């Protein structure tokens, strides 16, 4: 049986605008304990005022890994389609799931990320399209990229042609191996779009705050949209992210008062430190609850997992949050050295 739900298009655009430059997941800074891999995720939503708050599963994702333990494919499944009614869309919950996206990941010979290619279904246009992110300008010491191109079309392995690039991300600064400051730019005949991305870190290297300033301008109609998003992180005694407070200010005219929306992620972990779920809880009216559940698989032979650090024989140090350190840590604490946990006294 199909059920109908109404969504205001402006609110949907606000949620789409909160995407983060392709630099992280919805709940970033989640550590993966040694010996485990993310197997699948499942998302569900509900609204206290709709159908007595009944929960609906609206998405699933499955992850596949190569022999070195690196993700090489992610399959997304959806069971929602949208019907255009002018000022709003009706979302129709289907009885069965369909493949809505396929992401393939490619790596350099040294083991660093080279390309992420997407084959996605557009539920509004009801058609498939292809695009990919091409990572370039690698730092010789860290192997980290400073420029990412978003290209339209299907990716062909071995090709370095970026003539199809429609936008690019310039990473201005890293904090360890995590992008700290970046800028996304896209320009065309009919529109311009920019996103400025920034992270602040606490004294032990954990992400304290994320900021994204998104500006969209449609030339022909002089449509203007600005969304400013901020996320604030809270950790437990095991350095796990337990809460992420989200604040968004949106306006469609520079002279208008911004529309403010607040919410927060609440994370749950098991005794091994594995993330079980991330619940998006509204703290302002008009926002549905959204929960993502995580399923993990234990690696049968962790010794077979290699990394660029082990491949290149470098002595690399990271803090417990996964941020790379410039050299041997000077403060006591728990660190990761070439993939292994080390206690520095």
Tab-separated table of C-alpha atoms in Angstrom:
chain	number	residue	atom	x	y	z
A	1	UNK	CA	0.000	0.000	0.000
A	2	UNK	CA	1.343	3.418	-0.956
A	3	UNK	CA	1.159	6.378	1.397
A	4	UNK	CA	1.342	10.067	0.508
A	5	UNK	CA	3.288	12.716	2.381
A	6	UNK	CA	3.647	16.411	1.570
A	7	UNK	CA	6.950	18.275	1.631
A	8	UNK	CA	7.447	21.954	0.937
A	9	UNK	CA	10.058	22.313	-1.797
A	10	UNK	CA	11.876	25.105	0.022
A	11	UNK	CA	12.485	22.866	3.036
A	12	UNK	CA	13.818	20.124	0.773
A	13	UNK	CA	16.197	22.580	-0.860
A	14	UNK	CA	17.425	23.607	2.583
A	15	UNK	CA	18.285	20.003	3.434
A	16	UNK	CA	20.012	19.468	0.073
A	17	UNK	CA	22.070	22.596	0.596
A	18	UNK	CA	23.494	21.160	3.816
A	19	UNK	CA	25.580	18.601	1.886
A	20	UNK	CA	29.248	19.035	2.690
A	21	UNK	CA	31.383	19.501	-0.375
A	22	UNK	CA	31.830	15.781	-0.799
A	23	UNK	CA	34.338	15.873	2.080
A	24	UNK	CA	32.499	13.888	4.733
A	25	UNK	CA	29.492	11.880	5.824
A	26	UNK	CA	26.363	13.217	7.512
A	27	UNK	CA	27.916	12.520	10.906
A	28	UNK	CA	31.662	13.065	10.452
A	29	UNK	CA	34.511	12.319	12.881
A	30	UNK	CA	33.193	8.823	13.669
A	31	UNK	CA	36.106	6.516	14.461
A	32	UNK	CA	36.137	2.946	13.143
A	33	UNK	CA	37.628	0.555	15.741
A	34	UNK	CA	40.463	-1.591	14.473
A	35	UNK	CA	39.346	-4.876	12.921
A	36	UNK	CA	35.906	-3.708	11.721
A	37	UNK	CA	34.378	-2.465	8.488
A	38	UNK	CA	31.092	-0.709	7.829
A	39	UNK	CA	28.817	-3.270	6.184
A	40	UNK	CA	25.537	-1.410	5.673
A	41	UNK	CA	23.368	1.472	6.821
A	42	UNK	CA	19.620	1.959	6.983
A	43	UNK	CA	17.735	5.233	7.302
A	44	UNK	CA	14.205	5.810	8.552
A	45	UNK	CA	12.103	8.857	9.272
A	46	UNK	CA	8.932	9.781	11.075
A	47	UNK	CA	7.018	12.854	12.162
A	48	UNK	CA	5.068	13.051	15.439
A	49	UNK	CA	2.096	14.635	13.646
A	50	UNK	CA	1.969	12.341	10.588
A	51	UNK	CA	0.230	8.947	10.686
A	52	UNK	CA	0.597	8.718	14.484
A	53	UNK	CA	4.377	9.005	14.224
A	54	UNK	CA	4.802	5.723	12.336
A	55	UNK	CA	8.384	4.944	11.244
A	56	UNK	CA	9.183	4.468	7.566
A	57	UNK	CA	12.402	3.036	6.154
A	58	UNK	CA	13.416	5.294	3.263
A	59	UNK	CA	16.943	4.202	2.354
A	60	UNK	CA	19.582	1.484	2.586
A	61	UNK	CA	23.273	1.389	1.665
A	62	UNK	CA	25.707	-1.529	1.297
A	63	UNK	CA	29.513	-1.305	1.222
A	64	UNK	CA	31.987	-3.583	-0.565
A	65	UNK	CA	35.757	-3.757	0.067
A	66	UNK	CA	38.789	-4.973	-1.870
A	67	UNK	CA	41.508	-7.322	-0.587
A	68	UNK	CA	43.323	-4.383	1.032
A	69	UNK	CA	40.276	-3.420	3.066
A	70	UNK	CA	39.463	-0.341	0.980
A	71	UNK	CA	35.928	0.515	-0.032
A	72	UNK	CA	35.543	0.101	-3.780
A	73	UNK	CA	31.738	0.167	-4.138
A	74	UNK	CA	28.680	1.496	-2.348
A	75	UNK	CA	25.132	0.650	-3.426
A	76	UNK	CA	22.244	2.848	-2.302
A	77	UNK	CA	18.640	1.638	-2.321
A	78	UNK	CA	15.555	3.832	-2.127
A	79	UNK	CA	11.794	3.297	-1.948
A	80	UNK	CA	10.574	6.874	-2.469
A	81	UNK	CA	9.471	8.617	-5.642
A	82	UNK	CA	8.316	12.223	-6.055
A	83	UNK	CA	5.379	13.776	-7.892
A	84	UNK	CA	5.593	17.471	-8.850
A	85	UNK	CA	2.565	19.556	-7.813
A	86	UNK	CA	3.977	22.987	-8.573
A	87	UNK	CA	4.739	24.600	-5.214
A	88	UNK	CA	5.387	21.307	-3.475
A	89	UNK	CA	6.232	17.662	-4.087
A	90	UNK	CA	4.364	14.583	-2.962
A	91	UNK	CA	6.615	11.762	-1.866
A	92	UNK	CA	5.241	8.288	-2.519
A	93	UNK	CA	6.479	5.424	-0.350
A	94	UNK	CA	6.841	2.322	-2.523
A	95	UNK	CA	6.451	-1.283	-1.423
A	96	UNK	CA	9.873	-2.315	-2.775
A	97	UNK	CA	13.345	-0.812	-2.839
A	98	UNK	CA	15.231	-0.010	-6.037
A	99	UNK	CA	18.911	0.776	-6.674
A	100	UNK	CA	19.132	4.561	-6.659
A	101	UNK	CA	22.893	5.070	-6.716
A	102	UNK	CA	26.120	3.219	-7.346
A	103	UNK	CA	29.463	4.667	-6.259
A	104	UNK	CA	32.770	3.153	-7.383
A	105	UNK	CA	36.048	4.231	-5.785
A	106	UNK	CA	39.438	4.108	-7.502
A	107	UNK	CA	42.896	4.461	-5.927
A	108	UNK	CA	46.378	5.449	-7.060
A	109	UNK	CA	49.199	2.895	-7.183
A	110	UNK	CA	50.350	4.224	-3.797
A	111	UNK	CA	46.937	3.514	-2.304
A	112	UNK	CA	45.539	7.032	-2.096
A	113	UNK	CA	42.074	8.084	-3.206
A	114	UNK	CA	42.003	8.921	-6.941
A	115	UNK	CA	38.394	9.009	-8.113
A	116	UNK	CA	34.825	8.493	-6.895
A	117	UNK	CA	32.438	7.735	-9.768
A	118	UNK	CA	28.646	7.920	-9.327
A	119	UNK	CA	25.780	6.454	-11.348
A	120	UNK	CA	22.600	7.944	-9.842
A	121	UNK	CA	18.879	8.019	-10.424
A	122	UNK	CA	17.200	11.431	-10.230
A	123	UNK	CA	13.782	10.871	-8.580
A	124	UNK	CA	12.527	14.253	-9.806
A	125	UNK	CA	13.599	13.929	-13.463
A	126	UNK	CA	13.124	10.134	-13.324
A	127	UNK	CA	16.317	9.478	-15.246
A	128	UNK	CA	19.862	8.201	-14.660
A	129	UNK	CA	22.973	10.356	-14.885
A	130	UNK	CA	26.720	9.977	-14.263
A	131	UNK	CA	29.348	12.167	-12.655
A	132	UNK	CA	32.611	11.713	-10.785
A	133	UNK	CA	35.032	13.448	-8.422
A	134	UNK	CA	38.642	13.461	-9.644
A	135	UNK	CA	41.317	14.010	-6.940
A	136	UNK	CA	44.482	15.815	-8.074
A	137	UNK	CA	47.476	17.870	-6.930
A	138	UNK	CA	48.671	15.407	-4.291
A	139	UNK	CA	51.153	16.475	-1.639
A	140	UNK	CA	54.326	14.400	-2.027
A	141	UNK	CA	54.777	13.861	1.705
A	142	UNK	CA	51.219	13.128	2.870
A	143	UNK	CA	49.694	11.931	-0.408
A	144	UNK	CA	46.658	14.166	0.235
A	145	UNK	CA	44.936	16.007	-2.652
A	146	UNK	CA	44.470	19.772	-2.721
A	147	UNK	CA	42.105	19.963	-5.714
A	148	UNK	CA	38.973	17.940	-6.474
A	149	UNK	CA	37.117	18.290	-9.793
A	150	UNK	CA	33.475	17.347	-10.245
A	151	UNK	CA	33.007	16.114	-13.800
A	152	UNK	CA	29.838	15.258	-15.681
A	153	UNK	CA	29.645	11.987	-17.566
A	154	UNK	CA	30.923	8.473	-17.037
A	155	UNK	CA	34.412	7.962	-15.636
A	156	UNK	CA	36.850	5.899	-17.679
A	157	UNK	CA	39.699	4.444	-15.636
A	158	UNK	CA	43.068	5.736	-16.738
A	159	UNK	CA	41.704	8.998	-18.107
A	160	UNK	CA	42.952	12.248	-16.610
A	161	UNK	CA	40.853	14.517	-18.820
A	162	UNK	CA	39.051	17.103	-16.696
A	163	UNK	CA	37.570	19.032	-19.629
A	164	UNK	CA	34.127	17.886	-18.475
A	165	UNK	CA	34.601	19.498	-15.056
A	166	UNK	CA	31.589	21.521	-13.953
A	167	UNK	CA	33.007	22.600	-10.593
A	168	UNK	CA	35.983	22.145	-8.316
A	169	UNK	CA	36.918	22.005	-4.652
A	170	UNK	CA	40.145	23.604	-3.476
A	171	UNK	CA	41.345	22.364	-0.085
A	172	UNK	CA	43.319	25.243	1.352
A	173	UNK	CA	44.395	23.569	4.577
A	174	UNK	CA	44.457	20.164	6.271
A	175	UNK	CA	44.373	19.297	9.957
A	176	UNK	CA	46.273	16.027	9.874
A	177	UNK	CA	44.474	14.111	7.123
A	178	UNK	CA	41.120	15.894	7.612
A	179	UNK	CA	40.237	18.926	5.437
A	180	UNK	CA	40.144	22.008	7.658
A	181	UNK	CA	39.396	24.734	5.142
A	182	UNK	CA	38.047	24.338	1.602
A	183	UNK	CA	36.050	26.157	-1.059
A	184	UNK	CA	33.668	24.755	-3.681
A	185	UNK	CA	32.932	26.779	-6.818
A	186	UNK	CA	30.590	26.117	-9.741
A	187	UNK	CA	29.762	28.622	-12.446
A	188	UNK	CA	27.797	28.431	-15.667
A	189	UNK	CA	25.818	30.447	-18.154
A	190	UNK	CA	22.689	30.445	-15.987
A	191	UNK	CA	23.894	30.128	-12.396
A	192	UNK	CA	26.722	30.438	-9.899
A	193	UNK	CA	27.267	28.440	-6.735
A	194	UNK	CA	29.875	28.606	-3.965
A	195	UNK	CA	30.373	26.793	-0.675
A	196	UNK	CA	32.979	27.767	1.880
A	197	UNK	CA	33.821	25.010	4.319
A	198	UNK	CA	35.740	25.324	7.591
A	199	UNK	CA	36.435	23.109	10.617
A	200	UNK	CA	37.700	24.117	14.070
A	201	UNK	CA	39.479	21.562	16.259
A	202	UNK	CA	39.841	21.184	20.021
A	203	UNK	CA	43.092	20.762	21.955
A	204	UNK	CA	43.358	16.986	21.380
A	205	UNK	CA	42.512	17.116	17.658
A	206	UNK	CA	38.775	16.370	17.671
A	207	UNK	CA	36.429	18.372	15.460
A	208	UNK	CA	34.821	21.070	17.580
A	209	UNK	CA	32.859	23.000	14.957
A	210	UNK	CA	32.031	22.807	11.248
A	211	UNK	CA	30.821	25.755	9.176
A	212	UNK	CA	29.443	25.747	5.625
A	213	UNK	CA	28.359	28.928	3.842
A	214	UNK	CA	26.353	28.045	0.710
A	215	UNK	CA	25.383	30.732	-1.848
A	216	UNK	CA	23.330	29.986	-4.991
A	217	UNK	CA	22.384	32.556	-7.663
A	218	UNK	CA	20.132	31.873	-10.666
A	219	UNK	CA	20.821	34.691	-13.155
A	220	UNK	CA	17.701	34.698	-15.354
A	221	UNK	CA	15.186	35.030	-12.511
A	222	UNK	CA	17.690	36.714	-10.187
A	223	UNK	CA	16.889	34.014	-7.646
A	224	UNK	CA	19.209	34.154	-4.640
A	225	UNK	CA	19.631	31.558	-1.930
A	226	UNK	CA	22.008	31.576	1.025
A	227	UNK	CA	22.326	28.841	3.616
A	228	UNK	CA	24.730	29.061	6.569
A	229	UNK	CA	25.164	25.809	8.442
A	230	UNK	CA	27.075	25.222	11.665
A	231	UNK	CA	27.665	21.961	13.529
A	232	UNK	CA	28.969	21.718	17.090
A	233	UNK	CA	30.425	18.422	18.379
A	234	UNK	CA	30.303	16.814	21.832
A	235	UNK	CA	32.430	13.801	22.832
A	236	UNK	CA	32.332	11.178	25.571
A	237	UNK	CA	35.277	9.952	27.652
A	238	UNK	CA	36.200	7.492	24.891
A	239	UNK	CA	36.535	10.285	22.282
A	240	UNK	CA	33.336	9.183	20.522
A	241	UNK	CA	31.049	11.838	19.054
A	242	UNK	CA	27.856	11.587	21.107
A	243	UNK	CA	26.043	14.711	19.924
A	244	UNK	CA	26.221	17.054	16.939
A	245	UNK	CA	24.188	20.238	17.269
A	246	UNK	CA	23.080	21.606	13.883
A	247	UNK	CA	22.161	25.253	13.261
A	248	UNK	CA	21.017	26.459	9.827
A	249	UNK	CA	20.171	30.002	8.732
A	250	UNK	CA	18.592	30.290	5.289
A	251	UNK	CA	17.327	33.230	3.271
A	252	UNK	CA	16.230	33.695	-0.356
A	253	UNK	CA	16.895	37.438	-0.488
A	254	UNK	CA	19.873	39.342	0.967
A	255	UNK	CA	17.504	41.825	2.614
A	256	UNK	CA	15.191	39.217	4.185
A	257	UNK	CA	15.268	37.905	7.729
A	258	UNK	CA	16.867	34.424	7.751
A	259	UNK	CA	14.849	31.308	8.353
A	260	UNK	CA	16.466	29.457	11.249
A	261	UNK	CA	16.281	25.714	11.818
A	262	UNK	CA	18.008	23.821	14.621
A	263	UNK	CA	18.426	20.129	15.288
A	264	UNK	CA	20.998	17.704	16.608
A	265	UNK	CA	22.406	14.244	15.990
A	266	UNK	CA	22.502	11.883	18.968
A	267	UNK	CA	24.828	8.906	18.505
A	268	UNK	CA	24.717	5.522	20.220
A	269	UNK	CA	27.679	3.105	20.497
A	270	UNK	CA	28.198	-0.479	21.642
A	271	UNK	CA	30.830	-1.703	24.098
A	272	UNK	CA	33.421	-1.968	21.290
A	273	UNK	CA	33.015	1.662	20.285
A	274	UNK	CA	31.050	0.828	17.140
A	275	UNK	CA	28.482	3.415	16.097
A	276	UNK	CA	25.026	1.815	16.223
A	277	UNK	CA	22.808	4.732	15.253
A	278	UNK	CA	22.698	8.473	14.601
A	279	UNK	CA	19.368	10.095	15.362
A	280	UNK	CA	18.598	13.535	13.938
A	281	UNK	CA	16.341	15.102	16.557
A	282	UNK	CA	14.580	18.397	15.796
A	283	UNK	CA	14.877	21.268	18.232
A	284	UNK	CA	12.747	23.541	16.054
A	285	UNK	CA	9.269	22.892	14.696
A	286	UNK	CA	8.426	21.415	11.310
A	287	UNK	CA	11.336	18.943	11.074
A	288	UNK	CA	10.815	15.199	10.891
A	289	UNK	CA	12.934	12.765	12.870
A	290	UNK	CA	15.606	11.004	10.836
A	291	UNK	CA	17.613	8.011	12.067
A	292	UNK	CA	20.501	6.133	10.467
A	293	UNK	CA	21.436	2.679	11.790
A	294	UNK	CA	24.855	1.102	11.160
A	295	UNK	CA	25.816	-2.555	10.726
A	296	UNK	CA	29.466	-3.580	11.082
A	297	UNK	CA	31.431	-6.622	9.933
A	298	UNK	CA	34.481	-7.988	11.734
A	299	UNK	CA	37.529	-8.378	9.513
A	300	UNK	CA	38.595	-12.015	9.490
A	301	UNK	CA	42.261	-11.308	8.767
A	302	UNK	CA	43.204	-7.761	9.891
A	303	UNK	CA	46.860	-8.451	9.066
A	304	UNK	CA	45.966	-8.473	5.374
A	305	UNK	CA	44.742	-4.872	5.514
A	306	UNK	CA	47.340	-2.451	4.191
A	307	UNK	CA	47.426	1.320	4.032
A	308	UNK	CA	49.443	3.923	2.128
A	309	UNK	CA	51.543	4.366	5.278
A	310	UNK	CA	52.582	0.717	5.385
A	311	UNK	CA	53.017	0.571	1.605
A	312	UNK	CA	55.426	3.493	1.619
A	313	UNK	CA	57.191	2.585	4.858
A	314	UNK	CA	56.554	5.976	6.449
A	315	UNK	CA	56.376	6.608	10.174
A	316	UNK	CA	52.960	8.284	10.430
A	317	UNK	CA	51.232	9.337	13.672
A	318	UNK	CA	47.524	10.141	14.168
A	319	UNK	CA	45.508	11.193	17.182
A	320	UNK	CA	42.644	9.003	18.380
A	321	UNK	CA	40.240	10.987	16.159
A	322	UNK	CA	42.172	10.093	13.015
A	323	UNK	CA	43.875	13.468	12.508
A	324	UNK	CA	47.441	13.144	11.246
A	325	UNK	CA	50.189	14.726	13.383
A	326	UNK	CA	53.170	16.529	11.827
A	327	UNK	CA	55.644	14.465	13.859
A	328	UNK	CA	56.017	12.344	17.023
A	329	UNK	CA	53.415	13.511	19.612
A	330	UNK	CA	54.813	15.606	22.445
A	331	UNK	CA	51.867	15.172	24.835
A	332	UNK	CA	50.961	11.966	26.734
A	333	UNK	CA	47.931	10.095	25.470
A	334	UNK	CA	46.591	7.418	23.141
A	335	UNK	CA	47.706	7.677	19.495
A	336	UNK	CA	47.713	5.660	16.282
A	337	UNK	CA	51.085	4.896	14.691
A	338	UNK	CA	51.057	3.247	11.254
A	339	UNK	CA	47.635	1.746	11.965
A	340	UNK	CA	48.364	0.530	15.527
A	341	UNK	CA	47.337	2.074	18.856
A	342	UNK	CA	50.273	3.416	20.889
A	343	UNK	CA	50.241	4.920	24.412
A	344	UNK	CA	52.667	7.832	24.781
A	345	UNK	CA	53.636	8.517	28.401
